[in-house]
Amino acid sequence: MIVERAYAHVAGHDEGEWPWSVPCVRWLMEEGLRFTAPVTFLVGENGSGKSTLVEALAEGFGLDSWGGSHDWRYATQRGKSVLGERVRFEAATSRGRRMLASRAARKGFFLRAETALDALDREGFAPDAVSHGEGFLAAFRGKFLQPGLYVMDEPEAALSFSSCLELLGHLDQLVKRGGQVICATHSPLLTALPGADIVEVGEHGLRRVAWRDLALVDHWRRYLADPQAYLRHVLD
C-alpha cells in the first residue's frame, strides 16, 4: 500500500457551506479516512459526496482533478478545489513515504467518467478510434501498471458486464505490483472483489460495510428476482 490515512484540517470554515456541509467531508476533517486494504471502494447514493471525496483525494495526491496520470498537471488551469488543496496523507510504507515526500516521485492516475475521453486523448490513447468502454480498458492496460495511487470515479459507467470483470483482473494485477486503488462506484460486481475494503458514504458520514450487507447489493438482488416489484412504482 501507498497511503494508510487521508485527512483534512480547515480552520475557520462555515459548516453550513459546501463542501464542509457534506457529511463525508466533515468525517474526513474530524476522523480522517483510514485505508485497510490495497483496494477501497466508496459506495453511496447520488449526492452523497463520494465523487467530491475521490476528487479531493486525487488532488491531494497531486493528480489533476480533470483526470489523467501523474505526468499531467492541471490542464484546466483552475487549480485545486478548496477541499483538495487541504487533503493530506499518512504513508503506509517506505515507498509511500518517498512518494509523499516529493511530488515528482508520486505515481498514479485519476479516472473519472465525465472527463475520461479528454484524459485518454491527452494520454495518447486516441479514444475516437475505439468505444468508450474500450478507451477505459486501454487506460487500465497502458497506465495502471506501476506502484502508485489510482483513483477512479464510477468506472463502470462505460463498461459492460464482461468489461467490468476484465477491470477486476487489471485491479488484481495492479495490486500485486504494489499499486493502491480508491474507487467510487455503484457496482455490486466491482465491490465483490475479494479482499477489498468497502466504505459506505451517506448522511452518517463514512462507515465500513460487508459486501453482502450493502444496500445496492440488496436492491439488485431483489430487482433481479422480481423487477415488477420495483417497476410498478415508477411506470404508469
JSON list of C-alpha atoms in Angstrom, two decimals:
[
{"chain": "A", "resi": 1, "resn": "MET", "atom": "CA", "xyz": [0.00, 0.00, 0.00]},
{"chain": "A", "resi": 2, "resn": "ILE", "atom": "CA", "xyz": [0.97, 3.62, -0.54]},
{"chain": "A", "resi": 3, "resn": "VAL", "atom": "CA", "xyz": [-1.15, 5.53, 1.99]},
{"chain": "A", "resi": 4, "resn": "GLU", "atom": "CA", "xyz": [-2.91, 4.39, 5.15]},
{"chain": "A", "resi": 5, "resn": "ARG", "atom": "CA", "xyz": [-4.89, 7.52, 6.08]},
{"chain": "A", "resi": 6, "resn": "ALA", "atom": "CA", "xyz": [-6.26, 10.67, 4.49]},
{"chain": "A", "resi": 7, "resn": "TYR", "atom": "CA", "xyz": [-7.42, 13.72, 6.42]},
{"chain": "A", "resi": 8, "resn": "ALA", "atom": "CA", "xyz": [-8.05, 17.44, 6.08]},
{"chain": "A", "resi": 9, "resn": "HIS", "atom": "CA", "xyz": [-7.77, 20.32, 8.53]},
{"chain": "A", "resi": 10, "resn": "VAL", "atom": "CA", "xyz": [-9.65, 23.51, 7.72]},
{"chain": "A", "resi": 11, "resn": "ALA", "atom": "CA", "xyz": [-9.58, 26.39, 10.16]},
{"chain": "A", "resi": 12, "resn": "GLY", "atom": "CA", "xyz": [-12.46, 28.83, 10.37]},
{"chain": "A", "resi": 13, "resn": "HIS", "atom": "CA", "xyz": [-14.75, 27.07, 7.88]},
{"chain": "A", "resi": 14, "resn": "ASP", "atom": "CA", "xyz": [-18.51, 27.57, 7.74]},
{"chain": "A", "resi": 15, "resn": "GLU", "atom": "CA", "xyz": [-20.11, 24.19, 8.43]},
{"chain": "A", "resi": 16, "resn": "GLY", "atom": "CA", "xyz": [-23.24, 25.29, 6.60]},
{"chain": "A", "resi": 17, "resn": "GLU", "atom": "CA", "xyz": [-21.45, 25.85, 3.29]},
{"chain": "A", "resi": 18, "resn": "TRP", "atom": "CA", "xyz": [-20.44, 23.32, 0.67]},
{"chain": "A", "resi": 19, "resn": "PRO", "atom": "CA", "xyz": [-18.28, 21.26, 0.80]},
{"chain": "A", "resi": 20, "resn": "TRP", "atom": "CA", "xyz": [-17.97, 21.48, 4.59]},
{"chain": "A", "resi": 21, "resn": "SER", "atom": "CA", "xyz": [-21.68, 20.71, 4.95]},
{"chain": "A", "resi": 22, "resn": "VAL", "atom": "CA", "xyz": [-21.29, 17.30, 3.26]},
{"chain": "A", "resi": 23, "resn": "PRO", "atom": "CA", "xyz": [-21.26, 14.57, 5.96]},
{"chain": "A", "resi": 24, "resn": "CYS", "atom": "CA", "xyz": [-18.37, 12.60, 4.44]},
{"chain": "A", "resi": 25, "resn": "VAL", "atom": "CA", "xyz": [-16.29, 15.77, 4.21]},
{"chain": "A", "resi": 26, "resn": "ARG", "atom": "CA", "xyz": [-16.96, 16.54, 7.87]},
{"chain": "A", "resi": 27, "resn": "TRP", "atom": "CA", "xyz": [-15.90, 12.99, 8.68]},
{"chain": "A", "resi": 28, "resn": "LEU", "atom": "CA", "xyz": [-12.68, 13.45, 6.72]},
{"chain": "A", "resi": 29, "resn": "MET", "atom": "CA", "xyz": [-11.88, 16.55, 8.77]},
{"chain": "A", "resi": 30, "resn": "GLU", "atom": "CA", "xyz": [-12.88, 15.11, 12.15]},
{"chain": "A", "resi": 31, "resn": "GLU", "atom": "CA", "xyz": [-11.84, 11.46, 11.91]},
{"chain": "A", "resi": 32, "resn": "GLY", "atom": "CA", "xyz": [-9.95, 11.03, 8.67]},
{"chain": "A", "resi": 33, "resn": "LEU", "atom": "CA", "xyz": [-10.34, 8.07, 6.31]},
{"chain": "A", "resi": 34, "resn": "ARG", "atom": "CA", "xyz": [-8.17, 5.06, 7.10]},
{"chain": "A", "resi": 35, "resn": "PHE", "atom": "CA", "xyz": [-7.27, 2.60, 4.35]},
{"chain": "A", "resi": 36, "resn": "THR", "atom": "CA", "xyz": [-7.06, -1.01, 5.47]},
{"chain": "A", "resi": 37, "resn": "ALA", "atom": "CA", "xyz": [-6.68, -2.78, 2.11]},
{"chain": "A", "resi": 38, "resn": "PRO", "atom": "CA", "xyz": [-5.00, -2.11, -1.23]},
{"chain": "A", "resi": 39, "resn": "VAL", "atom": "CA", "xyz": [-8.42, -1.58, -2.86]},
{"chain": "A", "resi": 40, "resn": "THR", "atom": "CA", "xyz": [-11.03, 0.69, -1.25]},
{"chain": "A", "resi": 41, "resn": "PHE", "atom": "CA", "xyz": [-14.50, 1.12, -2.71]},
{"chain": "A", "resi": 42, "resn": "LEU", "atom": "CA", "xyz": [-16.60, 4.15, -1.78]},
{"chain": "A", "resi": 43, "resn": "VAL", "atom": "CA", "xyz": [-20.29, 3.39, -2.24]},
{"chain": "A", "resi": 44, "resn": "GLY", "atom": "CA", "xyz": [-23.25, 5.74, -1.84]},
{"chain": "A", "resi": 45, "resn": "GLU", "atom": "CA", "xyz": [-26.29, 7.30, -3.46]},
{"chain": "A", "resi": 46, "resn": "ASN", "atom": "CA", "xyz": [-26.01, 10.16, -5.94]},
{"chain": "A", "resi": 47, "resn": "GLY", "atom": "CA", "xyz": [-25.43, 13.33, -3.94]},
{"chain": "A", "resi": 48, "resn": "SER", "atom": "CA", "xyz": [-23.81, 11.53, -1.02]},
{"chain": "A", "resi": 49, "resn": "GLY", "atom": "CA", "xyz": [-20.48, 13.24, -1.67]},
{"chain": "A", "resi": 50, "resn": "LYS", "atom": "CA", "xyz": [-18.43, 10.26, -2.83]},
{"chain": "A", "resi": 51, "resn": "SER", "atom": "CA", "xyz": [-17.35, 11.98, -6.07]},
{"chain": "A", "resi": 52, "resn": "THR", "atom": "CA", "xyz": [-16.42, 15.12, -4.13]},
{"chain": "A", "resi": 53, "resn": "LEU", "atom": "CA", "xyz": [-14.37, 12.93, -1.84]},
{"chain": "A", "resi": 54, "resn": "VAL", "atom": "CA", "xyz": [-12.49, 10.97, -4.52]},
{"chain": "A", "resi": 55, "resn": "GLU", "atom": "CA", "xyz": [-11.73, 14.14, -6.48]},
{"chain": "A", "resi": 56, "resn": "ALA", "atom": "CA", "xyz": [-10.26, 15.75, -3.36]},
{"chain": "A", "resi": 57, "resn": "LEU", "atom": "CA", "xyz": [-8.19, 12.63, -2.61]},
{"chain": "A", "resi": 58, "resn": "ALA", "atom": "CA", "xyz": [-6.82, 12.63, -6.17]},
{"chain": "A", "resi": 59, "resn": "GLU", "atom": "CA", "xyz": [-5.98, 16.34, -5.97]},
{"chain": "A", "resi": 60, "resn": "GLY", "atom": "CA", "xyz": [-4.39, 15.93, -2.56]},
{"chain": "A", "resi": 61, "resn": "PHE", "atom": "CA", "xyz": [-2.04, 13.35, -4.07]},
{"chain": "A", "resi": 62, "resn": "GLY", "atom": "CA", "xyz": [-1.13, 15.70, -6.91]},
{"chain": "A", "resi": 63, "resn": "LEU", "atom": "CA", "xyz": [-3.34, 14.33, -9.69]},
{"chain": "A", "resi": 64, "resn": "ASP", "atom": "CA", "xyz": [-5.32, 16.60, -11.97]},
{"chain": "A", "resi": 65, "resn": "SER", "atom": "CA", "xyz": [-8.97, 16.93, -10.94]},
{"chain": "A", "resi": 66, "resn": "TRP", "atom": "CA", "xyz": [-9.86, 16.78, -14.65]},
{"chain": "A", "resi": 67, "resn": "GLY", "atom": "CA", "xyz": [-8.39, 13.30, -14.83]},
{"chain": "A", "resi": 68, "resn": "GLY", "atom": "CA", "xyz": [-5.16, 11.82, -16.11]},
{"chain": "A", "resi": 69, "resn": "SER", "atom": "CA", "xyz": [-1.83, 10.47, -14.93]},
{"chain": "A", "resi": 70, "resn": "HIS", "atom": "CA", "xyz": [0.80, 11.91, -12.61]},
{"chain": "A", "resi": 71, "resn": "ASP", "atom": "CA", "xyz": [2.54, 13.27, -15.72]},
{"chain": "A", "resi": 72, "resn": "TRP", "atom": "CA", "xyz": [-0.32, 15.69, -16.45]},
{"chain": "A", "resi": 73, "resn": "ARG", "atom": "CA", "xyz": [-0.81, 18.70, -14.16]},
{"chain": "A", "resi": 74, "resn": "TYR", "atom": "CA", "xyz": [-3.86, 20.95, -14.06]},
{"chain": "A", "resi": 75, "resn": "ALA", "atom": "CA", "xyz": [-4.70, 21.20, -17.73]},
{"chain": "A", "resi": 76, "resn": "THR", "atom": "CA", "xyz": [-7.84, 23.14, -16.85]},
{"chain": "A", "resi": 77, "resn": "GLN", "atom": "CA", "xyz": [-5.82, 25.93, -15.21]},
{"chain": "A", "resi": 78, "resn": "ARG", "atom": "CA", "xyz": [-8.40, 26.03, -12.46]},
{"chain": "A", "resi": 79, "resn": "GLY", "atom": "CA", "xyz": [-6.04, 24.64, -9.84]},
{"chain": "A", "resi": 80, "resn": "LYS", "atom": "CA", "xyz": [-7.16, 22.52, -6.93]},
{"chain": "A", "resi": 81, "resn": "SER", "atom": "CA", "xyz": [-10.55, 22.62, -5.25]},
{"chain": "A", "resi": 82, "resn": "VAL", "atom": "CA", "xyz": [-10.93, 24.20, -1.84]},
{"chain": "A", "resi": 83, "resn": "LEU", "atom": "CA", "xyz": [-11.02, 20.72, -0.29]},
{"chain": "A", "resi": 84, "resn": "GLY", "atom": "CA", "xyz": [-8.39, 19.10, -2.49]},
{"chain": "A", "resi": 85, "resn": "GLU", "atom": "CA", "xyz": [-5.73, 21.62, -1.56]},
{"chain": "A", "resi": 86, "resn": "ARG", "atom": "CA", "xyz": [-6.24, 20.76, 2.11]},
{"chain": "A", "resi": 87, "resn": "VAL", "atom": "CA", "xyz": [-6.12, 16.96, 1.88]},
{"chain": "A", "resi": 88, "resn": "ARG", "atom": "CA", "xyz": [-3.09, 15.31, 3.47]},
{"chain": "A", "resi": 89, "resn": "PHE", "atom": "CA", "xyz": [-1.95, 11.68, 3.65]},
{"chain": "A", "resi": 90, "resn": "GLU", "atom": "CA", "xyz": [-0.13, 9.44, 6.07]},
{"chain": "A", "resi": 91, "resn": "ALA", "atom": "CA", "xyz": [2.13, 6.90, 4.39]},
{"chain": "A", "resi": 92, "resn": "ALA", "atom": "CA", "xyz": [1.65, 3.15, 4.76]},
{"chain": "A", "resi": 93, "resn": "THR", "atom": "CA", "xyz": [5.11, 2.04, 3.65]},
{"chain": "A", "resi": 94, "resn": "SER", "atom": "CA", "xyz": [8.60, 3.34, 2.93]},
{"chain": "A", "resi": 95, "resn": "ARG", "atom": "CA", "xyz": [7.58, 3.60, -0.75]},
{"chain": "A", "resi": 96, "resn": "GLY", "atom": "CA", "xyz": [4.60, 5.70, 0.30]},
{"chain": "A", "resi": 97, "resn": "ARG", "atom": "CA", "xyz": [6.81, 7.95, 2.42]},
{"chain": "A", "resi": 98, "resn": "ARG", "atom": "CA", "xyz": [9.10, 8.55, -0.56]},
{"chain": "A", "resi": 99, "resn": "MET", "atom": "CA", "xyz": [6.12, 9.45, -2.74]},
{"chain": "A", "resi": 100, "resn": "LEU", "atom": "CA", "xyz": [4.61, 11.79, -0.19]},
{"chain": "A", "resi": 101, "resn": "ALA", "atom": "CA", "xyz": [7.97, 13.48, 0.40]},
{"chain": "A", "resi": 102, "resn": "SER", "atom": "CA", "xyz": [8.30, 14.50, -3.25]},
{"chain": "A", "resi": 103, "resn": "ARG", "atom": "CA", "xyz": [5.60, 15.32, -5.77]},
{"chain": "A", "resi": 104, "resn": "ALA", "atom": "CA", "xyz": [7.99, 14.32, -8.52]},
{"chain": "A", "resi": 105, "resn": "ALA", "atom": "CA", "xyz": [8.07, 10.81, -7.05]},
{"chain": "A", "resi": 106, "resn": "ARG", "atom": "CA", "xyz": [4.30, 10.36, -7.00]},
{"chain": "A", "resi": 107, "resn": "LYS", "atom": "CA", "xyz": [2.80, 7.91, -9.46]},
{"chain": "A", "resi": 108, "resn": "GLY", "atom": "CA", "xyz": [-0.85, 7.30, -10.23]},
{"chain": "A", "resi": 109, "resn": "PHE", "atom": "CA", "xyz": [-3.88, 8.10, -12.33]},
{"chain": "A", "resi": 110, "resn": "PHE", "atom": "CA", "xyz": [-7.28, 9.71, -11.77]},
{"chain": "A", "resi": 111, "resn": "LEU", "atom": "CA", "xyz": [-10.02, 8.31, -14.00]},
{"chain": "A", "resi": 112, "resn": "ARG", "atom": "CA", "xyz": [-13.42, 10.00, -13.82]},
{"chain": "A", "resi": 113, "resn": "ALA", "atom": "CA", "xyz": [-16.37, 9.09, -16.01]},
{"chain": "A", "resi": 114, "resn": "GLU", "atom": "CA", "xyz": [-17.25, 12.64, -17.11]},
{"chain": "A", "resi": 115, "resn": "THR", "atom": "CA", "xyz": [-13.84, 13.56, -18.48]},
{"chain": "A", "resi": 116, "resn": "ALA", "atom": "CA", "xyz": [-12.35, 10.17, -19.30]},
{"chain": "A", "resi": 117, "resn": "LEU", "atom": "CA", "xyz": [-12.25, 10.70, -23.06]},
{"chain": "A", "resi": 118, "resn": "ASP", "atom": "CA", "xyz": [-10.40, 14.00, -22.73]},
{"chain": "A", "resi": 119, "resn": "ALA", "atom": "CA", "xyz": [-7.92, 12.48, -20.31]},
{"chain": "A", "resi": 120, "resn": "LEU", "atom": "CA", "xyz": [-7.36, 9.44, -22.51]},
{"chain": "A", "resi": 121, "resn": "ASP", "atom": "CA", "xyz": [-6.82, 11.67, -25.55]},
{"chain": "A", "resi": 122, "resn": "ARG", "atom": "CA", "xyz": [-4.12, 13.59, -23.67]},
{"chain": "A", "resi": 123, "resn": "GLU", "atom": "CA", "xyz": [-2.53, 10.29, -22.69]},
{"chain": "A", "resi": 124, "resn": "GLY", "atom": "CA", "xyz": [-2.27, 9.25, -26.33]},
{"chain": "A", "resi": 125, "resn": "PHE", "atom": "CA", "xyz": [-4.96, 6.56, -26.42]},
{"chain": "A", "resi": 126, "resn": "ALA", "atom": "CA", "xyz": [-6.92, 8.05, -29.39]},
{"chain": "A", "resi": 127, "resn": "PRO", "atom": "CA", "xyz": [-10.38, 7.32, -27.88]},
{"chain": "A", "resi": 128, "resn": "ASP", "atom": "CA", "xyz": [-12.15, 8.22, -31.15]},
{"chain": "A", "resi": 129, "resn": "ALA", "atom": "CA", "xyz": [-10.78, 5.01, -32.63]},
{"chain": "A", "resi": 130, "resn": "VAL", "atom": "CA", "xyz": [-12.43, 2.79, -30.01]},
{"chain": "A", "resi": 131, "resn": "SER", "atom": "CA", "xyz": [-15.62, 2.63, -27.99]},
{"chain": "A", "resi": 132, "resn": "HIS", "atom": "CA", "xyz": [-15.96, 4.48, -24.70]},
{"chain": "A", "resi": 133, "resn": "GLY", "atom": "CA", "xyz": [-15.54, 1.26, -22.76]},
{"chain": "A", "resi": 134, "resn": "GLU", "atom": "CA", "xyz": [-12.55, 0.16, -24.82]},
{"chain": "A", "resi": 135, "resn": "GLY", "atom": "CA", "xyz": [-10.96, 3.53, -24.14]},
{"chain": "A", "resi": 136, "resn": "PHE", "atom": "CA", "xyz": [-11.33, 2.91, -20.40]},
{"chain": "A", "resi": 137, "resn": "LEU", "atom": "CA", "xyz": [-9.79, -0.53, -20.70]},
{"chain": "A", "resi": 138, "resn": "ALA", "atom": "CA", "xyz": [-6.94, 0.90, -22.79]},
{"chain": "A", "resi": 139, "resn": "ALA", "atom": "CA", "xyz": [-6.10, 3.19, -19.86]},
{"chain": "A", "resi": 140, "resn": "PHE", "atom": "CA", "xyz": [-6.13, 0.25, -17.46]},
{"chain": "A", "resi": 141, "resn": "ARG", "atom": "CA", "xyz": [-3.88, -1.78, -19.74]},
{"chain": "A", "resi": 142, "resn": "GLY", "atom": "CA", "xyz": [-1.48, 1.04, -20.54]},
{"chain": "A", "resi": 143, "resn": "LYS", "atom": "CA", "xyz": [-1.37, 3.29, -17.48]},
{"chain": "A", "resi": 144, "resn": "PHE", "atom": "CA", "xyz": [-2.41, 1.22, -14.46]},
{"chain": "A", "resi": 145, "resn": "LEU", "atom": "CA", "xyz": [0.91, -0.58, -14.30]},
{"chain": "A", "resi": 146, "resn": "GLN", "atom": "CA", "xyz": [3.37, 0.73, -11.73]},
{"chain": "A", "resi": 147, "resn": "PRO", "atom": "CA", "xyz": [3.16, 1.17, -7.97]},
{"chain": "A", "resi": 148, "resn": "GLY", "atom": "CA", "xyz": [1.18, 4.32, -7.18]},
{"chain": "A", "resi": 149, "resn": "LEU", "atom": "CA", "xyz": [-2.21, 5.64, -6.14]},
{"chain": "A", "resi": 150, "resn": "TYR", "atom": "CA", "xyz": [-5.01, 5.09, -8.64]},
{"chain": "A", "resi": 151, "resn": "VAL", "atom": "CA", "xyz": [-8.28, 6.95, -8.09]},
{"chain": "A", "resi": 152, "resn": "MET", "atom": "CA", "xyz": [-11.43, 6.20, -10.06]},
{"chain": "A", "resi": 153, "resn": "ASP", "atom": "CA", "xyz": [-14.89, 7.74, -10.12]},
{"chain": "A", "resi": 154, "resn": "GLU", "atom": "CA", "xyz": [-17.58, 5.33, -11.35]},
{"chain": "A", "resi": 155, "resn": "PRO", "atom": "CA", "xyz": [-15.51, 3.47, -13.98]},
{"chain": "A", "resi": 156, "resn": "GLU", "atom": "CA", "xyz": [-18.39, 1.04, -14.54]},
{"chain": "A", "resi": 157, "resn": "ALA", "atom": "CA", "xyz": [-20.34, 3.81, -16.31]},
{"chain": "A", "resi": 158, "resn": "ALA", "atom": "CA", "xyz": [-18.63, 2.92, -19.60]},
{"chain": "A", "resi": 159, "resn": "LEU", "atom": "CA", "xyz": [-18.21, -0.82, -19.09]},
{"chain": "A", "resi": 160, "resn": "SER", "atom": "CA", "xyz": [-20.27, -3.89, -19.91]},
{"chain": "A", "resi": 161, "resn": "PHE", "atom": "CA", "xyz": [-20.58, -6.80, -17.51]},
{"chain": "A", "resi": 162, "resn": "SER", "atom": "CA", "xyz": [-17.66, -8.66, -19.11]},
{"chain": "A", "resi": 163, "resn": "SER", "atom": "CA", "xyz": [-15.56, -5.48, -19.23]},
{"chain": "A", "resi": 164, "resn": "CYS", "atom": "CA", "xyz": [-16.15, -4.94, -15.50]},
{"chain": "A", "resi": 165, "resn": "LEU", "atom": "CA", "xyz": [-14.83, -8.44, -14.92]},
{"chain": "A", "resi": 166, "resn": "GLU", "atom": "CA", "xyz": [-11.77, -7.59, -17.01]},
{"chain": "A", "resi": 167, "resn": "LEU", "atom": "CA", "xyz": [-11.29, -4.45, -14.92]},
{"chain": "A", "resi": 168, "resn": "LEU", "atom": "CA", "xyz": [-11.27, -6.57, -11.77]},
{"chain": "A", "resi": 169, "resn": "GLY", "atom": "CA", "xyz": [-8.49, -8.65, -13.30]},
{"chain": "A", "resi": 170, "resn": "HIS", "atom": "CA", "xyz": [-6.49, -5.47, -14.00]},
{"chain": "A", "resi": 171, "resn": "LEU", "atom": "CA", "xyz": [-7.02, -4.25, -10.44]},
{"chain": "A", "resi": 172, "resn": "ASP", "atom": "CA", "xyz": [-5.83, -7.57, -9.07]},
{"chain": "A", "resi": 173, "resn": "GLN", "atom": "CA", "xyz": [-2.63, -7.37, -11.15]},
{"chain": "A", "resi": 174, "resn": "LEU", "atom": "CA", "xyz": [-2.10, -3.72, -10.22]},
{"chain": "A", "resi": 175, "resn": "VAL", "atom": "CA", "xyz": [-2.30, -4.52, -6.52]},
{"chain": "A", "resi": 176, "resn": "LYS", "atom": "CA", "xyz": [0.17, -7.37, -6.95]},
{"chain": "A", "resi": 177, "resn": "ARG", "atom": "CA", "xyz": [2.60, -4.84, -8.49]},
{"chain": "A", "resi": 178, "resn": "GLY", "atom": "CA", "xyz": [2.31, -2.59, -5.45]},
{"chain": "A", "resi": 179, "resn": "GLY", "atom": "CA", "xyz": [-0.48, -0.26, -6.53]},
{"chain": "A", "resi": 180, "resn": "GLN", "atom": "CA", "xyz": [-3.31, 1.07, -4.38]},
{"chain": "A", "resi": 181, "resn": "VAL", "atom": "CA", "xyz": [-6.83, 1.85, -5.62]},
{"chain": "A", "resi": 182, "resn": "ILE", "atom": "CA", "xyz": [-9.57, 4.16, -4.35]},
{"chain": "A", "resi": 183, "resn": "CYS", "atom": "CA", "xyz": [-12.77, 3.80, -6.38]},
{"chain": "A", "resi": 184, "resn": "ALA", "atom": "CA", "xyz": [-16.20, 5.42, -6.09]},
{"chain": "A", "resi": 185, "resn": "THR", "atom": "CA", "xyz": [-18.79, 3.08, -7.57]},
{"chain": "A", "resi": 186, "resn": "HIS", "atom": "CA", "xyz": [-22.40, 1.93, -7.76]},
{"chain": "A", "resi": 187, "resn": "SER", "atom": "CA", "xyz": [-21.40, -1.53, -8.99]},
{"chain": "A", "resi": 188, "resn": "PRO", "atom": "CA", "xyz": [-22.17, -4.67, -6.95]},
{"chain": "A", "resi": 189, "resn": "LEU", "atom": "CA", "xyz": [-19.89, -6.52, -9.37]},
{"chain": "A", "resi": 190, "resn": "LEU", "atom": "CA", "xyz": [-16.81, -4.38, -8.68]},
{"chain": "A", "resi": 191, "resn": "THR", "atom": "CA", "xyz": [-17.35, -4.23, -4.93]},
{"chain": "A", "resi": 192, "resn": "ALA", "atom": "CA", "xyz": [-17.31, -8.03, -4.77]},
{"chain": "A", "resi": 193, "resn": "LEU", "atom": "CA", "xyz": [-13.54, -8.01, -5.37]},
{"chain": "A", "resi": 194, "resn": "PRO", "atom": "CA", "xyz": [-12.06, -10.36, -2.72]},
{"chain": "A", "resi": 195, "resn": "GLY", "atom": "CA", "xyz": [-10.11, -8.56, -0.03]},
{"chain": "A", "resi": 196, "resn": "ALA", "atom": "CA", "xyz": [-11.40, -5.10, -0.91]},
{"chain": "A", "resi": 197, "resn": "ASP", "atom": "CA", "xyz": [-12.47, -2.66, 1.78]},
{"chain": "A", "resi": 198, "resn": "ILE", "atom": "CA", "xyz": [-15.95, -1.17, 1.26]},
{"chain": "A", "resi": 199, "resn": "VAL", "atom": "CA", "xyz": [-16.83, 2.21, 2.78]},
{"chain": "A", "resi": 200, "resn": "GLU", "atom": "CA", "xyz": [-20.44, 3.37, 2.59]},
{"chain": "A", "resi": 201, "resn": "VAL", "atom": "CA", "xyz": [-20.89, 7.12, 2.14]},
{"chain": "A", "resi": 202, "resn": "GLY", "atom": "CA", "xyz": [-24.08, 8.83, 3.32]},
{"chain": "A", "resi": 203, "resn": "GLU", "atom": "CA", "xyz": [-25.76, 11.06, 5.90]},
{"chain": "A", "resi": 204, "resn": "HIS", "atom": "CA", "xyz": [-23.89, 9.10, 8.57]},
{"chain": "A", "resi": 205, "resn": "GLY", "atom": "CA", "xyz": [-20.56, 10.13, 7.06]},
{"chain": "A", "resi": 206, "resn": "LEU", "atom": "CA", "xyz": [-18.36, 7.08, 6.40]},
{"chain": "A", "resi": 207, "resn": "ARG", "atom": "CA", "xyz": [-18.72, 3.52, 7.63]},
{"chain": "A", "resi": 208, "resn": "ARG", "atom": "CA", "xyz": [-17.34, 0.14, 6.66]},
{"chain": "A", "resi": 209, "resn": "VAL", "atom": "CA", "xyz": [-19.82, -2.40, 5.33]},
{"chain": "A", "resi": 210, "resn": "ALA", "atom": "CA", "xyz": [-19.55, -6.02, 4.21]},
{"chain": "A", "resi": 211, "resn": "TRP", "atom": "CA", "xyz": [-20.45, -6.63, 0.56]},
{"chain": "A", "resi": 212, "resn": "ARG", "atom": "CA", "xyz": [-23.48, -8.78, 1.41]},
{"chain": "A", "resi": 213, "resn": "ASP", "atom": "CA", "xyz": [-24.83, -6.00, 3.64]},
{"chain": "A", "resi": 214, "resn": "LEU", "atom": "CA", "xyz": [-24.62, -3.21, 1.07]},
{"chain": "A", "resi": 215, "resn": "ALA", "atom": "CA", "xyz": [-27.95, -1.59, 0.20]},
{"chain": "A", "resi": 216, "resn": "LEU", "atom": "CA", "xyz": [-27.07, -1.63, -3.51]},
{"chain": "A", "resi": 217, "resn": "VAL", "atom": "CA", "xyz": [-26.41, -5.38, -3.40]},
{"chain": "A", "resi": 218, "resn": "ASP", "atom": "CA", "xyz": [-29.75, -5.96, -1.68]},
{"chain": "A", "resi": 219, "resn": "HIS", "atom": "CA", "xyz": [-31.61, -3.81, -4.23]},
{"chain": "A", "resi": 220, "resn": "TRP", "atom": "CA", "xyz": [-30.02, -5.53, -7.21]},
{"chain": "A", "resi": 221, "resn": "ARG", "atom": "CA", "xyz": [-30.70, -8.97, -5.75]},
{"chain": "A", "resi": 222, "resn": "ARG", "atom": "CA", "xyz": [-34.37, -8.16, -5.18]},
{"chain": "A", "resi": 223, "resn": "TYR", "atom": "CA", "xyz": [-34.77, -6.39, -8.53]},
{"chain": "A", "resi": 224, "resn": "LEU", "atom": "CA", "xyz": [-33.37, -9.32, -10.49]},
{"chain": "A", "resi": 225, "resn": "ALA", "atom": "CA", "xyz": [-35.63, -11.69, -8.57]},
{"chain": "A", "resi": 226, "resn": "ASP", "atom": "CA", "xyz": [-38.76, -9.60, -9.22]},
{"chain": "A", "resi": 227, "resn": "PRO", "atom": "CA", "xyz": [-38.37, -6.49, -11.45]},
{"chain": "A", "resi": 228, "resn": "GLN", "atom": "CA", "xyz": [-42.07, -5.70, -11.29]},
{"chain": "A", "resi": 229, "resn": "ALA", "atom": "CA", "xyz": [-41.86, -5.10, -7.56]},
{"chain": "A", "resi": 230, "resn": "TYR", "atom": "CA", "xyz": [-39.79, -2.01, -8.38]},
{"chain": "A", "resi": 231, "resn": "LEU", "atom": "CA", "xyz": [-41.17, -1.04, -11.78]},
{"chain": "A", "resi": 232, "resn": "ARG", "atom": "CA", "xyz": [-44.73, -0.71, -10.58]},
{"chain": "A", "resi": 233, "resn": "HIS", "atom": "CA", "xyz": [-43.67, 2.29, -8.53]},
{"chain": "A", "resi": 234, "resn": "VAL", "atom": "CA", "xyz": [-42.14, 4.19, -11.46]},
{"chain": "A", "resi": 235, "resn": "LEU", "atom": "CA", "xyz": [-44.20, 3.16, -14.52]},
{"chain": "A", "resi": 236, "resn": "ASP", "atom": "CA", "xyz": [-47.74, 4.21, -15.25]}
]
